[in-house]
XYZ file of N, CA and C in Angstrom:
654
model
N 0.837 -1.187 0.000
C 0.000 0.000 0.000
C 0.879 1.246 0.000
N 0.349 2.433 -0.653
C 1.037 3.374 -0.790
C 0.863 4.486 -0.053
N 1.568 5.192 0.418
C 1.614 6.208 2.114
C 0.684 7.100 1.490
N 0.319 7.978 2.379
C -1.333 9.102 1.619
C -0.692 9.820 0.923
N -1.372 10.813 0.457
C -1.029 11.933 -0.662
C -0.527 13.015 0.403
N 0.976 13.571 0.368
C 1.718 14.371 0.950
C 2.619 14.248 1.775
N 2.235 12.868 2.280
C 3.450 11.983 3.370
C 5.083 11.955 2.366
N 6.404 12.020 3.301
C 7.376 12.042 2.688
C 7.790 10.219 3.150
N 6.912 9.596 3.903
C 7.261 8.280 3.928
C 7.509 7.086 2.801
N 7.868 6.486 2.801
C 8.031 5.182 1.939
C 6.366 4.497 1.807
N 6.038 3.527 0.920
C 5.508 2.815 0.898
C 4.946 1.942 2.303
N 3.941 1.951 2.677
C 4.039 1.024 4.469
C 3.029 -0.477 4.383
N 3.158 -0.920 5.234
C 1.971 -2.047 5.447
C 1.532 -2.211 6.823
N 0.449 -2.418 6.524
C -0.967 -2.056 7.461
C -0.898 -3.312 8.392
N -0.709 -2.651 9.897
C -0.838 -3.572 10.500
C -2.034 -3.141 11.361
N -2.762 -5.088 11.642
C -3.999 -4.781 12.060
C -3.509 -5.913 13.766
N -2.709 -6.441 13.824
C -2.160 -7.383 14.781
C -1.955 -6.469 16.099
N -2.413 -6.861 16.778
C -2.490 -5.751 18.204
C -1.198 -6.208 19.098
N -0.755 -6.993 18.848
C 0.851 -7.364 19.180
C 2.017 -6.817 18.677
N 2.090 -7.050 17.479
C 2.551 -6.290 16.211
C 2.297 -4.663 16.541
N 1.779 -4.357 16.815
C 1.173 -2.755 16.542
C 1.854 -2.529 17.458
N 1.638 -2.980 18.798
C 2.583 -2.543 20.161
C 4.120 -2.795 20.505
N 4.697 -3.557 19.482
C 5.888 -3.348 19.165
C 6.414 -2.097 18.176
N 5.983 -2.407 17.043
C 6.296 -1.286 15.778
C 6.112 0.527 16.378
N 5.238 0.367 17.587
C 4.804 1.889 18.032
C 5.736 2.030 19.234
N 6.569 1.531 19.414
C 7.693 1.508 20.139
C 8.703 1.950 19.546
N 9.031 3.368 20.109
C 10.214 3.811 19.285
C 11.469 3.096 19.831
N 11.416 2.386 20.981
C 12.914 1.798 21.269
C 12.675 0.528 20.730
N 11.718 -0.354 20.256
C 11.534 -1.945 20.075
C 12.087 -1.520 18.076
N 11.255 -0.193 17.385
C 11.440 0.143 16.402
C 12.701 0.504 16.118
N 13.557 0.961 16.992
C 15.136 1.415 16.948
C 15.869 0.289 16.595
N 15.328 -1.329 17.059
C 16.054 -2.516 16.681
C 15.401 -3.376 15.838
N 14.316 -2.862 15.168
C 14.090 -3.657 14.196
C 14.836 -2.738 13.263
N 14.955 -1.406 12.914
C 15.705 -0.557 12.028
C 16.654 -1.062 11.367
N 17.658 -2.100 11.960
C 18.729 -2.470 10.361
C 17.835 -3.133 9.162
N 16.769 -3.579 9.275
C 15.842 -5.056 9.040
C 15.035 -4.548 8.252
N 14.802 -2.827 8.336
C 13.539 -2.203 7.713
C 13.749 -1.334 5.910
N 13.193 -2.040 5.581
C 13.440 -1.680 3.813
C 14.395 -1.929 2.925
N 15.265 -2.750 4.067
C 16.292 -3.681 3.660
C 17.021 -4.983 3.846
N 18.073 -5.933 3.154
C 18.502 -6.882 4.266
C 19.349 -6.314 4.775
N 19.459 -7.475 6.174
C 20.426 -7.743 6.813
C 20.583 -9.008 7.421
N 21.855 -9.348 7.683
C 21.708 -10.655 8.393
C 22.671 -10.141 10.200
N 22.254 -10.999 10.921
C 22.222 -10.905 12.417
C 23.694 -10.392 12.636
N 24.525 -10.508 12.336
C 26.039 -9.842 12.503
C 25.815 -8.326 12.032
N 25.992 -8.264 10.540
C 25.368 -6.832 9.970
C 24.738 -5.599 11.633
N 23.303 -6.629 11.359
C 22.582 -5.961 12.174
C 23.027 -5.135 14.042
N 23.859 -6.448 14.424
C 24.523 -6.054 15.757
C 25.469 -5.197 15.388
N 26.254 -4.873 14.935
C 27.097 -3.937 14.208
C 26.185 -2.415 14.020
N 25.125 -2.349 13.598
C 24.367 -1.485 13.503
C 23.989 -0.743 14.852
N 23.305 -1.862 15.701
C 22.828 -1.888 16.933
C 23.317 -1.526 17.937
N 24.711 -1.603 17.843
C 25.914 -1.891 18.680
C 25.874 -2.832 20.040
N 25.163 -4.088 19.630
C 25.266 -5.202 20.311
C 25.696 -6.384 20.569
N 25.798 -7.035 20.783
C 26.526 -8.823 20.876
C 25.539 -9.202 20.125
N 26.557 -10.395 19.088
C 25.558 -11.128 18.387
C 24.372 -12.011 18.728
N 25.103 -12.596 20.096
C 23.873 -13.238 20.540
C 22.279 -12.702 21.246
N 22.720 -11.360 21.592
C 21.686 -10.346 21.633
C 20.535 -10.156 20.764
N 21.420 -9.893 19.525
C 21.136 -9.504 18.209
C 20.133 -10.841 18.057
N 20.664 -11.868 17.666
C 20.001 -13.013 17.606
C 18.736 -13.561 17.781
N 18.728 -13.058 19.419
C 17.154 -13.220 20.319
C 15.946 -12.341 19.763
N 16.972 -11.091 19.442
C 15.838 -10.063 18.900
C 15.494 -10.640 17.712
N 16.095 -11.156 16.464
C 15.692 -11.648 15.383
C 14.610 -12.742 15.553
N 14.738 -13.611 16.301
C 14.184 -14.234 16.826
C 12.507 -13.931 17.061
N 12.616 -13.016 17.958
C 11.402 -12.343 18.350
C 10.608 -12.086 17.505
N 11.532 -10.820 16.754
C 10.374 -10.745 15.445
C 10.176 -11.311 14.372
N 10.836 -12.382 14.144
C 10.389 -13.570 13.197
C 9.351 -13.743 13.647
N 9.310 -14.660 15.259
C 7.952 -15.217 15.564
C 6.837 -14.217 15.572
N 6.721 -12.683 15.745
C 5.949 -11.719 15.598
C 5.422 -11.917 14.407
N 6.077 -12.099 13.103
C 5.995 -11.746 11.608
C 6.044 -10.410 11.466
N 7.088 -10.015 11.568
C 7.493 -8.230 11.643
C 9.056 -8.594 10.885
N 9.477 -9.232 10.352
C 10.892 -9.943 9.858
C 10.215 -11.242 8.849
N 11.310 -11.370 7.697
C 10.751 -12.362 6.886
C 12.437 -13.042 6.396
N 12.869 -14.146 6.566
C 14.302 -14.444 5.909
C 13.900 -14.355 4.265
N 14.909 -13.410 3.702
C 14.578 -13.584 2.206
C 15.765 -14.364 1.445
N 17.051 -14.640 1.935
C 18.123 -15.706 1.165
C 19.003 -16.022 2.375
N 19.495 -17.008 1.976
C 20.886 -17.525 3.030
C 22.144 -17.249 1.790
N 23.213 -17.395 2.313
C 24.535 -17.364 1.331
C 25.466 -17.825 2.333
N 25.876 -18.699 1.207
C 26.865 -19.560 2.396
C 28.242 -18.973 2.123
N 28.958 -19.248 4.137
C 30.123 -18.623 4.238
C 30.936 -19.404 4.554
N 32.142 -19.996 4.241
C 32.770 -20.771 5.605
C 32.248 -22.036 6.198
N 31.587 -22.600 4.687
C 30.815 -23.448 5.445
C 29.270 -23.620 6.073
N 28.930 -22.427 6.563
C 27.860 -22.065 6.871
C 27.030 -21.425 6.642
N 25.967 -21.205 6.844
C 24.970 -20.814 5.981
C 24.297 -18.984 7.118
N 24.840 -17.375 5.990
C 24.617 -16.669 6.537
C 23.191 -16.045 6.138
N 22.450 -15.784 6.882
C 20.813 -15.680 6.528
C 20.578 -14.357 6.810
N 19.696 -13.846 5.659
C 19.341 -12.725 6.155
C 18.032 -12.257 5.714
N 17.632 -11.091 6.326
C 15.878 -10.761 7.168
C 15.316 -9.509 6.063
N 14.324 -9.099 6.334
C 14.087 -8.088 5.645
C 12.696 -7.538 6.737
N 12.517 -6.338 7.102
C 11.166 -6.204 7.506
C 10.473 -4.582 6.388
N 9.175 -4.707 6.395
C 8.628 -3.320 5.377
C 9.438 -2.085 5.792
N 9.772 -1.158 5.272
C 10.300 0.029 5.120
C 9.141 0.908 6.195
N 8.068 1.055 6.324
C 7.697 1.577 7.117
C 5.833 0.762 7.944
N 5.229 1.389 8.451
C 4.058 0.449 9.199
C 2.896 1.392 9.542
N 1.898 1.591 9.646
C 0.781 1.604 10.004
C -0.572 0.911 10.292
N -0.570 1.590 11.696
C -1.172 0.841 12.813
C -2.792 1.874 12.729
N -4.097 0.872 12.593
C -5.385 2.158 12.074
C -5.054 2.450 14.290
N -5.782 3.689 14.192
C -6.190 3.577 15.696
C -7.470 3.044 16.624
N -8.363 1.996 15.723
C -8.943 0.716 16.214
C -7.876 -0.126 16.824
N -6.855 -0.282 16.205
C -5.958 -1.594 16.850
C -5.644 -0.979 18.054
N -5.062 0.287 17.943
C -4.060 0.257 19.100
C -4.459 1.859 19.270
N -4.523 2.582 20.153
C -5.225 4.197 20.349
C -3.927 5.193 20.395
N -4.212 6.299 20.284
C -2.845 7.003 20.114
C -2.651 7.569 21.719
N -3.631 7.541 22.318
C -3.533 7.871 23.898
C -2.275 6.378 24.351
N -2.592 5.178 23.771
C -1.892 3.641 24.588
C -0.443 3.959 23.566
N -0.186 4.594 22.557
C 1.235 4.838 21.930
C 2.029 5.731 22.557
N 1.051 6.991 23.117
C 2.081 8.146 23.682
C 2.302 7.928 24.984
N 1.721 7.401 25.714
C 1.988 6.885 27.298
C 2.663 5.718 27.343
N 2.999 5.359 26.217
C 4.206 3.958 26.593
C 5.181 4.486 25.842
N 5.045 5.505 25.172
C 6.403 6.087 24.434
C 7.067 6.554 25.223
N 5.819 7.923 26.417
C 5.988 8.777 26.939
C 6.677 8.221 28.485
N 6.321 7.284 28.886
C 6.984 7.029 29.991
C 8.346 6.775 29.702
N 8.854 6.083 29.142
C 10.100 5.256 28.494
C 10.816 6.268 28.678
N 10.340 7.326 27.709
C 11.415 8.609 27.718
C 11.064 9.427 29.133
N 9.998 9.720 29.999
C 9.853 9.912 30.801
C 11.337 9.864 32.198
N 11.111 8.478 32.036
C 12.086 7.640 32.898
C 13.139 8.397 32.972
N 13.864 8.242 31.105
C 15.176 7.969 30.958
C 15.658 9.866 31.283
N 14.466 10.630 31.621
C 14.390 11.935 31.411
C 14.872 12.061 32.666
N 14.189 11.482 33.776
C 14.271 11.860 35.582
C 15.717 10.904 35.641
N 15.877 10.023 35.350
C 17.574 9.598 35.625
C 18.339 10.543 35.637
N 18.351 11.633 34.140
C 19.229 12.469 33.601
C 19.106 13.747 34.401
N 17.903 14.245 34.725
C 17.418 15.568 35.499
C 18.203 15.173 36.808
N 18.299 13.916 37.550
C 18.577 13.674 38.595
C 20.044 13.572 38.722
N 20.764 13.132 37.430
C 22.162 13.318 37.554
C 22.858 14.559 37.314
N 22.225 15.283 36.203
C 22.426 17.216 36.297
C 22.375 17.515 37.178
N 21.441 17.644 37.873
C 21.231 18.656 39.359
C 22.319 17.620 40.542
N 22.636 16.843 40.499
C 23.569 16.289 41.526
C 25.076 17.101 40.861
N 25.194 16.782 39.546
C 26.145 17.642 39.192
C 26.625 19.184 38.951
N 25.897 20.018 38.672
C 25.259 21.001 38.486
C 24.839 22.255 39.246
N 24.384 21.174 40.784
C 23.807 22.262 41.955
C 24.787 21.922 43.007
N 24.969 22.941 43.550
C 25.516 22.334 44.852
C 24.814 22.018 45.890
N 24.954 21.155 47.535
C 24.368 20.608 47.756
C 22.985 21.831 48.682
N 23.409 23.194 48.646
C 22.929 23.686 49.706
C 21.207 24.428 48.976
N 21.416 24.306 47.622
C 20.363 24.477 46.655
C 19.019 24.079 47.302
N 17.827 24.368 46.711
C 16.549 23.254 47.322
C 15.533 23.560 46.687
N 14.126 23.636 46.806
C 13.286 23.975 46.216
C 12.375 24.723 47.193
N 11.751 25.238 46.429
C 10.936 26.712 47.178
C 9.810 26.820 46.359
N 8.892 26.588 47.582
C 7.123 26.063 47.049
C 6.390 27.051 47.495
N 5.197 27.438 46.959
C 4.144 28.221 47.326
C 3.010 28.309 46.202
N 1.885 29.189 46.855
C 0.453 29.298 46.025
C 0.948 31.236 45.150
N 0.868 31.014 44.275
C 0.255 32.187 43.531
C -1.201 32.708 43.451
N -1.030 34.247 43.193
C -2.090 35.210 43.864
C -3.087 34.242 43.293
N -2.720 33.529 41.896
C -4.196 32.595 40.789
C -4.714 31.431 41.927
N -3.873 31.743 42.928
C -4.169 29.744 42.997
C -3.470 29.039 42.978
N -2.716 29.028 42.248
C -1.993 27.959 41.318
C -0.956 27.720 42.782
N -0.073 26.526 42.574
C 1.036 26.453 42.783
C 2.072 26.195 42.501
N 2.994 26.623 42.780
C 4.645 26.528 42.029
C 5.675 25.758 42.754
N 6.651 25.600 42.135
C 8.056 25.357 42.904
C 9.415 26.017 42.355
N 10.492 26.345 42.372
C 11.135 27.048 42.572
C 12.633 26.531 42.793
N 13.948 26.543 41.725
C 14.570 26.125 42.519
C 15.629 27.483 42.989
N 16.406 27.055 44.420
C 16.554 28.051 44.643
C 17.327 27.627 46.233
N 18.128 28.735 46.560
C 19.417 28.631 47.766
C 17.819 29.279 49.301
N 18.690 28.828 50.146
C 18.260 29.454 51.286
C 18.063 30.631 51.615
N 18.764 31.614 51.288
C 19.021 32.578 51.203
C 17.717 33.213 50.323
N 17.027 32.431 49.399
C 16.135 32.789 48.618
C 16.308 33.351 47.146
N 17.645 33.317 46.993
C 18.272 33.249 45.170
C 17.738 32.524 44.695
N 17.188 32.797 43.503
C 16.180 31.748 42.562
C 16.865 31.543 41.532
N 17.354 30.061 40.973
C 18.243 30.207 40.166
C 17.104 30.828 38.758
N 18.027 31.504 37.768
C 17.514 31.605 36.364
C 17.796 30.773 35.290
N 16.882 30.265 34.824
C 17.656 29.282 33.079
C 18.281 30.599 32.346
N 17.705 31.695 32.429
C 17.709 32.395 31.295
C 19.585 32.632 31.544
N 20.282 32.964 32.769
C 21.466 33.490 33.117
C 22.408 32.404 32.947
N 23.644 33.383 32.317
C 24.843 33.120 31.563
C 25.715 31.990 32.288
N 25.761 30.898 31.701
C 26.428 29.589 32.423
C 25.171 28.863 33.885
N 24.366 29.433 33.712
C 23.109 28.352 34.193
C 22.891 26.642 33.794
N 22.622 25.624 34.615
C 22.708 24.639 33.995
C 21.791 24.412 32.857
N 22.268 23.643 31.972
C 21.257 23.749 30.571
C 20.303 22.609 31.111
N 19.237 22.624 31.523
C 17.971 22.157 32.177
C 16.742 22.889 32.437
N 15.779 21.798 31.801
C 14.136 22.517 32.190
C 13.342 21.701 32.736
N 12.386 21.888 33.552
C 11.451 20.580 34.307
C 10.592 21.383 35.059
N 9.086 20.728 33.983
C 7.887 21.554 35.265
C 7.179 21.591 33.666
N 6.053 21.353 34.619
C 4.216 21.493 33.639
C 3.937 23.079 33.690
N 3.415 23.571 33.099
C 2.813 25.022 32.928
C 1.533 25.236 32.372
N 0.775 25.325 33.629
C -0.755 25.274 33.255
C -1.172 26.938 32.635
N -1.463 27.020 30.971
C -1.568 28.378 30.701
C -2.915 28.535 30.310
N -2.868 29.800 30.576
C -4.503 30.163 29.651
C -4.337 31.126 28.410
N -5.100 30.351 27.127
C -5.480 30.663 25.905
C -6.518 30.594 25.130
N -6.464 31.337 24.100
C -7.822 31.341 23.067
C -7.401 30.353 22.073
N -7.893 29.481 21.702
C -7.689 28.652 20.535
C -6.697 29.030 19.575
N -7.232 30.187 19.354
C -6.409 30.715 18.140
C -4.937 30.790 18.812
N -4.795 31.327 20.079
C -3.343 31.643 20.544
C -2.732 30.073 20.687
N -3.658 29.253 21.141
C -3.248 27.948 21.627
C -2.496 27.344 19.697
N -2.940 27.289 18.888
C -2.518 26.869 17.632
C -1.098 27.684 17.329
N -1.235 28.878 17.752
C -0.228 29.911 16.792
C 0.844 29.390 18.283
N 0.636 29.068 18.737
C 1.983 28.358 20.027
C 2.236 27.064 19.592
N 1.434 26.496 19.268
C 1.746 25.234 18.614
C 2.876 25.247 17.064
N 2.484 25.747 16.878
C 3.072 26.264 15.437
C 4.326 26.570 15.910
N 4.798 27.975 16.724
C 5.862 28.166 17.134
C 6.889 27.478 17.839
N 6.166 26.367 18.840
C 6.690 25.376 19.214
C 7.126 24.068 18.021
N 7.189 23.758 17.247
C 7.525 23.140 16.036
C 7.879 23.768 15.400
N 8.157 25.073 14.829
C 9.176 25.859 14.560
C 10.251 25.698 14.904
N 10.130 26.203 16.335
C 11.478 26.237 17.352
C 11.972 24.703 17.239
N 11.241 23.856 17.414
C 12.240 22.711 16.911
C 12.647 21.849 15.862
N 12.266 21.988 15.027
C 12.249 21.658 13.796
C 13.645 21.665 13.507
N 14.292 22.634 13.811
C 15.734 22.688 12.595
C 16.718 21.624 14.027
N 16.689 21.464 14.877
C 17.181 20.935 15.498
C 16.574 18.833 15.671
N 15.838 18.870 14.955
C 15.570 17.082 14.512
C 16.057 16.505 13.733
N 16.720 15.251 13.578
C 16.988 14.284 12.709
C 18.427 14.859 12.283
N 18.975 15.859 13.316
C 20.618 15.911 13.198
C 21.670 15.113 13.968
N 22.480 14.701 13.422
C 23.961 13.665 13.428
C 25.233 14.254 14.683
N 25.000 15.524 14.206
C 25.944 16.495 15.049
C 25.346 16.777 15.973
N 26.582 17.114 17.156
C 26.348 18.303 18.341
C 26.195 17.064 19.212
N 26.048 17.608 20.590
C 25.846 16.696 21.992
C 23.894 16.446 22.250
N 23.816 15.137 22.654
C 22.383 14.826 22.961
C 21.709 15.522 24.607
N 20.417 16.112 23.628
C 19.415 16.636 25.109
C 18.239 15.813 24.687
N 17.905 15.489 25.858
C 16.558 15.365 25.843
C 15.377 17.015 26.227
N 14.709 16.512 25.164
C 13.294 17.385 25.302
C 11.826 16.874 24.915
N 10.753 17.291 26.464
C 10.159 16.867 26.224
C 8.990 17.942 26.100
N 7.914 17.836 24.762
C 7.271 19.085 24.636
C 5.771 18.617 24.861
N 4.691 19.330 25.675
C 3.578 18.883 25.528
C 2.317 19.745 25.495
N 1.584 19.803 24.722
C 0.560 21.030 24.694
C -1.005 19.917 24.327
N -1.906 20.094 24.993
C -3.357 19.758 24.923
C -3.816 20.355 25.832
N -5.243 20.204 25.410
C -6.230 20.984 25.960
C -6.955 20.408 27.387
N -6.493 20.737 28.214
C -6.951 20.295 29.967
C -7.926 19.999 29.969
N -9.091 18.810 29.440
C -10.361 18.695 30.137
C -10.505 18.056 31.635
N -10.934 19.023 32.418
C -10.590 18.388 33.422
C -11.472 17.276 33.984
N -12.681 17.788 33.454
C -13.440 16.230 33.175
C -13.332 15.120 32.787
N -12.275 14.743 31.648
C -11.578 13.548 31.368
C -11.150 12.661 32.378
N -11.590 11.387 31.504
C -11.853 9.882 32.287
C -10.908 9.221 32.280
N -9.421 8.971 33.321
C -8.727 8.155 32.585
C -8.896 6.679 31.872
């Protein structure tokens, strides 16, 4: 099947397998099927890619054979032995009957979640010294905040020169639709030129904008 009219994707195939779906929507399960996808490879290749032990490599092949997310398309013999190799589709779609986009972003979202508070937790051990802390209270709205910040009551700034490069905290705002879109927009702006680059040192960022019903059921 062929990707819709305007997609820059490849060609995909439709998965309706609710097993299948919850792997492929896994950007870390999808990170290791990746040598496998729109092309061959065979299990050495692939760990090389992966940067894993072959026998690693192996189990995972394994896996998604028995999934049917991997298909062996030739062997070629080496040395005697026979080297085999896989192929999985170039790309996948999952309808959201199988699998909901709320059950994709909360298993995406934790994963990276996690790997987010490890990293926040090793910055600020590195970063702050120990006499730092946090500083809580209600705003005139209501609302409440936290703060990080010395005893003394110095609040550190992101914005100031050699500040640690770190952000963390929800921001409950109020907008008009229209403002809520034209932030959206700007927020994908702002990151856009910084995706799918090779160079420079890795941050995590995590961006999130919807609309608060606070009536919503989990």
């Amino acid at each position: 099947m062929k990707a819709p009219a305007g997609s820059s994707h490849a060609p995909f195939t439709v998965v309706t397998n609710r097993r299948q779906a919850e792997v492929i929507t896994s950007r870390d399960e999808l990170r290791r099927l990746a040598p496998f996808m729109g092309r061959e490879a065979c299990v050495s290749g692939a760990a090389r890619m992966l940067d894993l032990g072959v026998t690693a490599t192996y189990k995972l092949v394994t896996r998604f054979r028995a999934l049917g997310l991997i298909q062996e398309t030739r062997q070629e013999q080496r040395a005697g032995r026979a080297v085999r190799y896989y192929r999985a589709p170039a790309a996948f779609f999952v309808p959201f009957h199988v699998l909901g986009l709320e059950q994709i972003g909360e298993r995406n979202r934790l994963a990276h979640l996690q790997r987010f508070e490890r990293n926040l937790a090793a910055s600020v051990r590195h970063d702050f010294s120990p006499e730092w802390g946090t500083l809580t209270g209600l705003l005139p709205s209501g609302e409440t905040y936290y703060e990080i910040a010395t005893p003394d009551g110095h609040l550190w700034d992101p914005l100031e020169e050699g500040a640690p490069l770190l952000l963390s905290g929800w921001n409950l705002i109020r907008a008009t639709p229209e403002e809520a879109r034209t932030l959206q927009r700007s927020l994908m702006a702002l990151l856009t030129p910084y995706l799918r680059r090779e160079d420079g040192d890795p941050y995590l960022l995590g961006t999130f904008l919807c609309r608060d019903h606070a009536d919503a059921q989990p």
